[in-house]
Amino acid sequence: IKTPIVILNFKTYLESSGENALNLAKDLESAAIESGITMAAAPQATDIFRITQETDIPILAQHIDPINPGGHTGSNLIDCMIESGIKGTLLNHSEKRMKLSDIDEVIKSSKERDVFSVVCTNNIETSVAAATLNPEFVAVEPPELIGSGIPVSQAEPEIVEGTVAKVKKINKKTEVLCGAGISTGDDMHAALDLGASGVLLASGIILADNPKEALINLVSKI
Ligand code: G3P
C-alpha cells in the first residue's frame, strides 16, 4: 500500500456510523483523488460491506479475533471480514487491547490471506514488541492524547521519533504511523518529519464541520 497514508478510524461515533459512515468514506475517496494521498477507513464491522461495495478506498477492520470458524458468538472472523472486502486490519487499539500471542496469531492469518496489519501501540517499548511480530505497520498512539485534540507529533515528538528508530532497527519493512490528537496539516507534516509514514486519526476529522475539507487541509503540507 502506498505511503504516506491517512487511516481514519471511524470508532463508534454516530457521525461515522451507518449512513454517515458511507458519506464519510465517500469524502475520504474524493479527498484521496483530489490530493493523490492514500486514504483508508476503519469503519465498524456492520458498515464494511456497504462501504466496500460503494467506494474504492482501502478498508480495514477495527478488530479481528484470533479464532477459527465455528462456535465464537460475537466475534470478528477474518474470513468473513475478507469476504466483506477488507484489505487490512487494525489490531490492539488502545480501546480494544489484545494479548501479544493473539496479535501474533492474527498477523499470521492476515499474511496468509494477503491482508495488511496495523498494530497499535501505546509507547516505544510496546512498539518494539509489536515490530518483532512483523506487521506491515505499527501505529504508536499515547492513550492520554487520544481524542484530546493535542497532537502527538507536536506534544510528544520523542515517542514518534523513538518508535521509528527502534522499529527500523528490528524490522526495516515495518512502517511506523502515529496517532492521537492529529487534525491539521501542520500535525501531519510534523509526523512525516519525525519519520512516520502516515497518521491514524479519528475525532479531528469525524467531528469536523466539513470532514472533506478537514481531510484536504490535513494533507495540504506534505
Ligand atoms: O485510532 C486513532 C485514534 O485513537 C486517535 O484518535 O480522536 O485522537 O484522532 P483521535
PDB file of C-alpha atoms and ligand atoms in Angstrom:
ATOM      1  CA  ILE A   1       0.000   0.000   0.000  1.00  0.00           C
ATOM      2  CA  LYS A   2       1.330   3.397  -0.987  1.00  0.00           C
ATOM      3  CA  THR A   3       2.568   5.785   1.713  1.00  0.00           C
ATOM      4  CA  PRO A   4       2.198   8.429   3.043  1.00  0.00           C
ATOM      5  CA  ILE A   5      -1.121   7.127   4.224  1.00  0.00           C
ATOM      6  CA  VAL A   6      -4.022   8.563   6.212  1.00  0.00           C
ATOM      7  CA  ILE A   7      -6.087   5.963   8.086  1.00  0.00           C
ATOM      8  CA  LEU A   8      -9.335   7.235   9.536  1.00  0.00           C
ATOM      9  CA  ASN A   9     -10.579   5.101  12.427  1.00  0.00           C
ATOM     10  CA  PHE A  10     -14.376   5.502  12.459  1.00  0.00           C
ATOM     11  CA  LYS A  11     -14.585   4.076  16.038  1.00  0.00           C
ATOM     12  CA  THR A  12     -18.227   4.174  17.209  1.00  0.00           C
ATOM     13  CA  TYR A  13     -19.049   7.842  16.734  1.00  0.00           C
ATOM     14  CA  LEU A  14     -22.592   8.330  15.428  1.00  0.00           C
ATOM     15  CA  GLU A  15     -21.073  10.804  12.955  1.00  0.00           C
ATOM     16  CA  SER A  16     -19.206   7.849  11.393  1.00  0.00           C
ATOM     17  CA  SER A  17     -21.816   5.091  11.745  1.00  0.00           C
ATOM     18  CA  GLY A  18     -24.393   3.723   9.301  1.00  0.00           C
ATOM     19  CA  GLU A  19     -25.365   6.197   6.565  1.00  0.00           C
ATOM     20  CA  ASN A  20     -22.851   8.700   7.985  1.00  0.00           C
ATOM     21  CA  ALA A  21     -20.098   6.066   7.652  1.00  0.00           C
ATOM     22  CA  LEU A  22     -20.820   5.731   3.954  1.00  0.00           C
ATOM     23  CA  ASN A  23     -20.807   9.502   3.444  1.00  0.00           C
ATOM     24  CA  LEU A  24     -17.518   9.831   5.322  1.00  0.00           C
ATOM     25  CA  ALA A  25     -15.959   7.044   3.241  1.00  0.00           C
ATOM     26  CA  LYS A  26     -17.037   8.935   0.110  1.00  0.00           C
ATOM     27  CA  ASP A  27     -15.385  12.086   1.493  1.00  0.00           C
ATOM     28  CA  LEU A  28     -12.186  10.081   2.011  1.00  0.00           C
ATOM     29  CA  GLU A  29     -12.401   8.790  -1.529  1.00  0.00           C
ATOM     30  CA  SER A  30     -12.800  12.223  -3.076  1.00  0.00           C
ATOM     31  CA  ALA A  31     -10.083  13.714  -0.842  1.00  0.00           C
ATOM     32  CA  ALA A  32      -7.753  10.885  -1.909  1.00  0.00           C
ATOM     33  CA  ILE A  33      -8.451  11.527  -5.591  1.00  0.00           C
ATOM     34  CA  GLU A  34      -8.017  15.278  -5.210  1.00  0.00           C
ATOM     35  CA  SER A  35      -4.787  15.081  -3.179  1.00  0.00           C
ATOM     36  CA  GLY A  36      -3.197  11.911  -4.563  1.00  0.00           C
ATOM     37  CA  ILE A  37      -2.591  10.723  -0.971  1.00  0.00           C
ATOM     38  CA  THR A  38      -3.710   7.238   0.111  1.00  0.00           C
ATOM     39  CA  MET A  39      -6.721   7.446   2.422  1.00  0.00           C
ATOM     40  CA  ALA A  40      -8.118   4.381   4.156  1.00  0.00           C
ATOM     41  CA  ALA A  41     -11.028   3.837   6.544  1.00  0.00           C
ATOM     42  CA  ALA A  42     -11.637   1.547   9.510  1.00  0.00           C
ATOM     43  CA  PRO A  43     -15.437   1.512   9.902  1.00  0.00           C
ATOM     44  CA  GLN A  44     -17.477  -0.646  12.273  1.00  0.00           C
ATOM     45  CA  ALA A  45     -17.986  -4.249  11.168  1.00  0.00           C
ATOM     46  CA  THR A  46     -21.621  -3.649  10.229  1.00  0.00           C
ATOM     47  CA  ASP A  47     -20.685  -0.864   7.795  1.00  0.00           C
ATOM     48  CA  ILE A  48     -17.822  -2.607   5.996  1.00  0.00           C
ATOM     49  CA  PHE A  49     -19.750  -4.433   3.293  1.00  0.00           C
ATOM     50  CA  ARG A  50     -21.772  -1.442   2.148  1.00  0.00           C
ATOM     51  CA  ILE A  51     -18.694   0.800   2.045  1.00  0.00           C
ATOM     52  CA  THR A  52     -16.596  -1.680   0.058  1.00  0.00           C
ATOM     53  CA  GLN A  53     -19.472  -2.005  -2.416  1.00  0.00           C
ATOM     54  CA  GLU A  54     -19.768   1.735  -2.931  1.00  0.00           C
ATOM     55  CA  THR A  55     -16.204   3.087  -2.718  1.00  0.00           C
ATOM     56  CA  ASP A  56     -12.726   2.102  -3.869  1.00  0.00           C
ATOM     57  CA  ILE A  57     -10.687   3.144  -0.826  1.00  0.00           C
ATOM     58  CA  PRO A  58      -8.838   0.518   1.253  1.00  0.00           C
ATOM     59  CA  ILE A  59     -10.969  -0.624   4.184  1.00  0.00           C
ATOM     60  CA  LEU A  60      -9.627  -2.019   7.457  1.00  0.00           C
ATOM     61  CA  ALA A  61     -11.429  -3.967  10.169  1.00  0.00           C
ATOM     62  CA  GLN A  62     -11.266  -2.197  13.558  1.00  0.00           C
ATOM     63  CA  HIS A  63     -10.500  -5.534  15.236  1.00  0.00           C
ATOM     64  CA  ILE A  64     -10.099  -9.214  14.360  1.00  0.00           C
ATOM     65  CA  ASP A  65     -10.475 -12.018  16.885  1.00  0.00           C
ATOM     66  CA  PRO A  66      -7.899 -14.842  16.981  1.00  0.00           C
ATOM     67  CA  ILE A  67     -10.455 -17.532  16.130  1.00  0.00           C
ATOM     68  CA  ASN A  68     -11.214 -20.177  13.550  1.00  0.00           C
ATOM     69  CA  PRO A  69     -14.691 -20.604  12.028  1.00  0.00           C
ATOM     70  CA  GLY A  70     -17.134 -22.260  14.433  1.00  0.00           C
ATOM     71  CA  GLY A  71     -18.543 -21.516  17.865  1.00  0.00           C
ATOM     72  CA  HIS A  72     -17.405 -17.996  18.776  1.00  0.00           C
ATOM     73  CA  THR A  73     -20.541 -15.885  19.237  1.00  0.00           C
ATOM     74  CA  GLY A  74     -19.972 -12.148  18.984  1.00  0.00           C
ATOM     75  CA  SER A  75     -16.521 -12.394  17.381  1.00  0.00           C
ATOM     76  CA  ASN A  76     -14.978 -10.871  14.251  1.00  0.00           C
ATOM     77  CA  LEU A  77     -13.857 -13.706  11.954  1.00  0.00           C
ATOM     78  CA  ILE A  78     -11.132 -12.734   9.484  1.00  0.00           C
ATOM     79  CA  ASP A  79     -12.545 -14.839   6.619  1.00  0.00           C
ATOM     80  CA  CYS A  80     -15.911 -13.099   6.839  1.00  0.00           C
ATOM     81  CA  MET A  81     -14.234  -9.678   7.014  1.00  0.00           C
ATOM     82  CA  ILE A  82     -12.261 -10.510   3.878  1.00  0.00           C
ATOM     83  CA  GLU A  83     -15.424 -11.589   2.106  1.00  0.00           C
ATOM     84  CA  SER A  84     -16.849  -8.186   3.087  1.00  0.00           C
ATOM     85  CA  GLY A  85     -13.931  -6.555   1.299  1.00  0.00           C
ATOM     86  CA  ILE A  86     -11.292  -5.552   3.864  1.00  0.00           C
ATOM     87  CA  LYS A  87      -7.709  -5.023   2.726  1.00  0.00           C
ATOM     88  CA  GLY A  88      -6.247  -4.545   6.205  1.00  0.00           C
ATOM     89  CA  THR A  89      -6.810  -4.867   9.928  1.00  0.00           C
ATOM     90  CA  LEU A  90      -6.285  -2.616  12.930  1.00  0.00           C
ATOM     91  CA  LEU A  91      -5.123  -4.669  15.898  1.00  0.00           C
ATOM     92  CA  ASN A  92      -4.598  -3.903  19.579  1.00  0.00           C
ATOM     93  CA  HIS A  93      -6.120  -0.419  19.542  1.00  0.00           C
ATOM     94  CA  SER A  94      -5.919   1.225  22.998  1.00  0.00           C
ATOM     95  CA  GLU A  95      -9.698   0.949  23.103  1.00  0.00           C
ATOM     96  CA  LYS A  96      -9.528  -2.788  22.192  1.00  0.00           C
ATOM     97  CA  ARG A  97      -6.309  -4.219  23.599  1.00  0.00           C
ATOM     98  CA  MET A  98      -5.163  -7.740  22.770  1.00  0.00           C
ATOM     99  CA  LYS A  99      -2.711 -10.284  24.195  1.00  0.00           C
ATOM    100  CA  LEU A 100       0.662 -10.425  22.422  1.00  0.00           C
ATOM    101  CA  SER A 101       0.096 -14.070  21.444  1.00  0.00           C
ATOM    102  CA  ASP A 102      -3.292 -13.174  19.911  1.00  0.00           C
ATOM    103  CA  ILE A 103      -1.800 -10.267  17.952  1.00  0.00           C
ATOM    104  CA  ASP A 104       0.808 -12.681  16.606  1.00  0.00           C
ATOM    105  CA  GLU A 105      -1.863 -15.165  15.557  1.00  0.00           C
ATOM    106  CA  VAL A 106      -3.955 -12.562  13.729  1.00  0.00           C
ATOM    107  CA  ILE A 107      -0.923 -11.040  11.956  1.00  0.00           C
ATOM    108  CA  LYS A 108      -0.072 -14.529  10.701  1.00  0.00           C
ATOM    109  CA  SER A 109      -3.587 -15.252   9.468  1.00  0.00           C
ATOM    110  CA  SER A 110      -3.688 -11.825   7.806  1.00  0.00           C
ATOM    111  CA  LYS A 111      -0.420 -12.514   5.953  1.00  0.00           C
ATOM    112  CA  GLU A 112      -1.696 -15.917   4.801  1.00  0.00           C
ATOM    113  CA  ARG A 113      -4.703 -14.139   3.314  1.00  0.00           C
ATOM    114  CA  ASP A 114      -2.798 -11.185   1.852  1.00  0.00           C
ATOM    115  CA  VAL A 115      -4.279  -8.599   4.196  1.00  0.00           C
ATOM    116  CA  PHE A 116      -2.030  -5.982   5.833  1.00  0.00           C
ATOM    117  CA  SER A 117      -1.897  -5.449   9.601  1.00  0.00           C
ATOM    118  CA  VAL A 118      -1.650  -2.205  11.554  1.00  0.00           C
ATOM    119  CA  VAL A 119      -0.713  -2.943  15.161  1.00  0.00           C
ATOM    120  CA  CYS A 120      -1.486  -0.074  17.525  1.00  0.00           C
ATOM    121  CA  THR A 121       0.873   0.534  20.433  1.00  0.00           C
ATOM    122  CA  ASN A 122       0.956   2.933  23.365  1.00  0.00           C
ATOM    123  CA  ASN A 123       4.691   3.678  23.712  1.00  0.00           C
ATOM    124  CA  ILE A 124       8.161   2.887  22.358  1.00  0.00           C
ATOM    125  CA  GLU A 125       8.520  -0.393  24.289  1.00  0.00           C
ATOM    126  CA  THR A 126       5.283  -1.938  23.021  1.00  0.00           C
ATOM    127  CA  SER A 127       6.119  -0.681  19.520  1.00  0.00           C
ATOM    128  CA  VAL A 128       9.351  -2.686  19.703  1.00  0.00           C
ATOM    129  CA  ALA A 129       7.441  -5.780  20.844  1.00  0.00           C
ATOM    130  CA  ALA A 130       4.910  -5.336  18.010  1.00  0.00           C
ATOM    131  CA  ALA A 131       7.653  -4.884  15.392  1.00  0.00           C
ATOM    132  CA  THR A 132       9.149  -8.285  16.226  1.00  0.00           C
ATOM    133  CA  LEU A 133       5.861  -9.821  15.022  1.00  0.00           C
ATOM    134  CA  ASN A 134       6.488  -8.401  11.571  1.00  0.00           C
ATOM    135  CA  PRO A 135       3.292  -6.431  10.823  1.00  0.00           C
ATOM    136  CA  GLU A 136       3.193  -4.081   7.831  1.00  0.00           C
ATOM    137  CA  PHE A 137       2.561  -1.100  10.155  1.00  0.00           C
ATOM    138  CA  VAL A 138       2.981  -0.163  13.808  1.00  0.00           C
ATOM    139  CA  ALA A 139       0.839   2.825  14.854  1.00  0.00           C
ATOM    140  CA  VAL A 140       2.007   4.485  18.040  1.00  0.00           C
ATOM    141  CA  GLU A 141      -0.672   6.393  19.984  1.00  0.00           C
ATOM    142  CA  PRO A 142      -0.103   7.679  23.545  1.00  0.00           C
ATOM    143  CA  PRO A 143      -3.522   6.882  25.123  1.00  0.00           C
ATOM    144  CA  GLU A 144      -3.710  10.114  27.129  1.00  0.00           C
ATOM    145  CA  LEU A 145      -3.642  12.154  23.903  1.00  0.00           C
ATOM    146  CA  ILE A 146      -6.352  10.139  22.099  1.00  0.00           C
ATOM    147  CA  GLY A 147      -9.381  12.351  21.490  1.00  0.00           C
ATOM    148  CA  SER A 148      -7.628  15.251  23.228  1.00  0.00           C
ATOM    149  CA  GLY A 149      -7.021  17.466  20.204  1.00  0.00           C
ATOM    150  CA  ILE A 150      -3.373  17.728  21.361  1.00  0.00           C
ATOM    151  CA  PRO A 151      -1.287  16.245  18.518  1.00  0.00           C
ATOM    152  CA  VAL A 152       1.244  13.545  19.423  1.00  0.00           C
ATOM    153  CA  SER A 153       3.555  14.769  16.679  1.00  0.00           C
ATOM    154  CA  GLN A 154       3.874  18.110  18.447  1.00  0.00           C
ATOM    155  CA  ALA A 155       3.264  17.225  22.133  1.00  0.00           C
ATOM    156  CA  GLU A 156       5.418  14.072  22.296  1.00  0.00           C
ATOM    157  CA  PRO A 157       7.650  14.059  19.205  1.00  0.00           C
ATOM    158  CA  GLU A 158      10.232  11.905  21.020  1.00  0.00           C
ATOM    159  CA  ILE A 159       7.756   8.998  21.132  1.00  0.00           C
ATOM    160  CA  VAL A 160       7.286   9.103  17.366  1.00  0.00           C
ATOM    161  CA  GLU A 161      10.993   9.551  16.641  1.00  0.00           C
ATOM    162  CA  GLY A 162      11.990   6.886  19.180  1.00  0.00           C
ATOM    163  CA  THR A 163       9.461   4.421  17.783  1.00  0.00           C
ATOM    164  CA  VAL A 164      10.693   4.958  14.224  1.00  0.00           C
ATOM    165  CA  ALA A 165      14.339   4.477  15.270  1.00  0.00           C
ATOM    166  CA  LYS A 166      13.748   1.319  17.313  1.00  0.00           C
ATOM    167  CA  VAL A 167      11.232  -0.310  14.980  1.00  0.00           C
ATOM    168  CA  LYS A 168      13.547   0.180  11.989  1.00  0.00           C
ATOM    169  CA  LYS A 169      16.390  -1.495  13.902  1.00  0.00           C
ATOM    170  CA  ILE A 170      14.258  -4.593  14.403  1.00  0.00           C
ATOM    171  CA  ASN A 171      12.450  -4.694  11.150  1.00  0.00           C
ATOM    172  CA  LYS A 172      13.198  -2.444   8.154  1.00  0.00           C
ATOM    173  CA  LYS A 173       9.993  -3.441   6.387  1.00  0.00           C
ATOM    174  CA  THR A 174       7.581  -2.398   9.134  1.00  0.00           C
ATOM    175  CA  GLU A 175       6.427   1.188   8.681  1.00  0.00           C
ATOM    176  CA  VAL A 176       5.518   3.461  11.568  1.00  0.00           C
ATOM    177  CA  LEU A 177       2.359   5.554  11.779  1.00  0.00           C
ATOM    178  CA  CYS A 178       1.427   7.846  14.620  1.00  0.00           C
ATOM    179  CA  GLY A 179      -1.888   8.952  16.021  1.00  0.00           C
ATOM    180  CA  ALA A 180      -3.690  10.790  18.820  1.00  0.00           C
ATOM    181  CA  GLY A 181      -4.863  14.369  18.591  1.00  0.00           C
ATOM    182  CA  ILE A 182      -3.888  14.758  14.920  1.00  0.00           C
ATOM    183  CA  SER A 183      -6.128  17.060  12.897  1.00  0.00           C
ATOM    184  CA  THR A 184      -4.270  19.724  10.887  1.00  0.00           C
ATOM    185  CA  GLY A 185      -1.816  19.967   8.016  1.00  0.00           C
ATOM    186  CA  ASP A 186       0.878  21.047  10.497  1.00  0.00           C
ATOM    187  CA  ASP A 187       0.266  17.933  12.647  1.00  0.00           C
ATOM    188  CA  MET A 188       0.619  15.602   9.685  1.00  0.00           C
ATOM    189  CA  HIS A 189       3.640  17.473   8.361  1.00  0.00           C
ATOM    190  CA  ALA A 190       5.312  17.163  11.784  1.00  0.00           C
ATOM    191  CA  ALA A 191       4.523  13.409  11.865  1.00  0.00           C
ATOM    192  CA  LEU A 192       6.181  12.811   8.485  1.00  0.00           C
ATOM    193  CA  ASP A 193       9.147  14.969   9.505  1.00  0.00           C
ATOM    194  CA  LEU A 194       9.687  12.697  12.500  1.00  0.00           C
ATOM    195  CA  GLY A 195       9.932   9.700  10.185  1.00  0.00           C
ATOM    196  CA  ALA A 196       6.352   8.403  10.302  1.00  0.00           C
ATOM    197  CA  SER A 197       4.837   7.037   7.075  1.00  0.00           C
ATOM    198  CA  GLY A 198       1.427   8.436   7.860  1.00  0.00           C
ATOM    199  CA  VAL A 199      -1.204   9.020  10.515  1.00  0.00           C
ATOM    200  CA  LEU A 200      -4.030   7.155  12.205  1.00  0.00           C
ATOM    201  CA  LEU A 201      -6.715   9.561  13.365  1.00  0.00           C
ATOM    202  CA  ALA A 202     -10.363   9.914  14.283  1.00  0.00           C
ATOM    203  CA  SER A 203     -12.115  12.779  16.093  1.00  0.00           C
ATOM    204  CA  GLY A 204     -10.344  15.698  14.375  1.00  0.00           C
ATOM    205  CA  ILE A 205     -11.897  14.648  11.064  1.00  0.00           C
ATOM    206  CA  ILE A 206     -15.054  12.773  12.135  1.00  0.00           C
ATOM    207  CA  LEU A 207     -16.318  15.643  14.287  1.00  0.00           C
ATOM    208  CA  ALA A 208     -15.223  18.438  11.911  1.00  0.00           C
ATOM    209  CA  ASP A 209     -17.997  20.611  10.435  1.00  0.00           C
ATOM    210  CA  ASN A 210     -16.757  19.677   6.986  1.00  0.00           C
ATOM    211  CA  PRO A 211     -14.787  16.386   7.065  1.00  0.00           C
ATOM    212  CA  LYS A 212     -13.807  16.529   3.391  1.00  0.00           C
ATOM    213  CA  GLU A 213     -12.317  20.000   3.832  1.00  0.00           C
ATOM    214  CA  ALA A 214     -10.555  18.818   7.023  1.00  0.00           C
ATOM    215  CA  LEU A 215      -9.003  15.918   5.073  1.00  0.00           C
ATOM    216  CA  ILE A 216      -7.737  18.192   2.324  1.00  0.00           C
ATOM    217  CA  ASN A 217      -6.293  20.506   4.967  1.00  0.00           C
ATOM    218  CA  LEU A 218      -4.650  17.519   6.713  1.00  0.00           C
ATOM    219  CA  VAL A 219      -2.580  16.640   3.656  1.00  0.00           C
ATOM    220  CA  SER A 220      -2.032  20.192   2.423  1.00  0.00           C
ATOM    221  CA  LYS A 221       1.539  20.496   3.776  1.00  0.00           C
ATOM    222  CA  ILE A 222       3.021  17.199   2.632  1.00  0.00           C
TER     223      ILE A 222
HETATM  224  O1  G3P B   1      -7.167   5.322  16.109  1.00  0.00           O
HETATM  225  C1  G3P B   1      -6.992   6.695  16.101  1.00  0.00           C
HETATM  226  C2  G3P B   1      -7.215   7.298  17.421  1.00  0.00           C
HETATM  227  O2  G3P B   1      -7.114   6.509  18.537  1.00  0.00           O
HETATM  228  C3  G3P B   1      -6.800   8.701  17.598  1.00  0.00           C
HETATM  229  O3  G3P B   1      -7.966   9.319  17.954  1.00  0.00           O
HETATM  230  O4  G3P B   1      -9.548  11.132  18.068  1.00  0.00           O
HETATM  231  O5  G3P B   1      -7.201  11.474  18.867  1.00  0.00           O
HETATM  232  O6  G3P B   1      -7.661  11.253  16.424  1.00  0.00           O
HETATM  233  P1  G3P B   1      -8.096  10.901  17.816  1.00  0.00           P
END
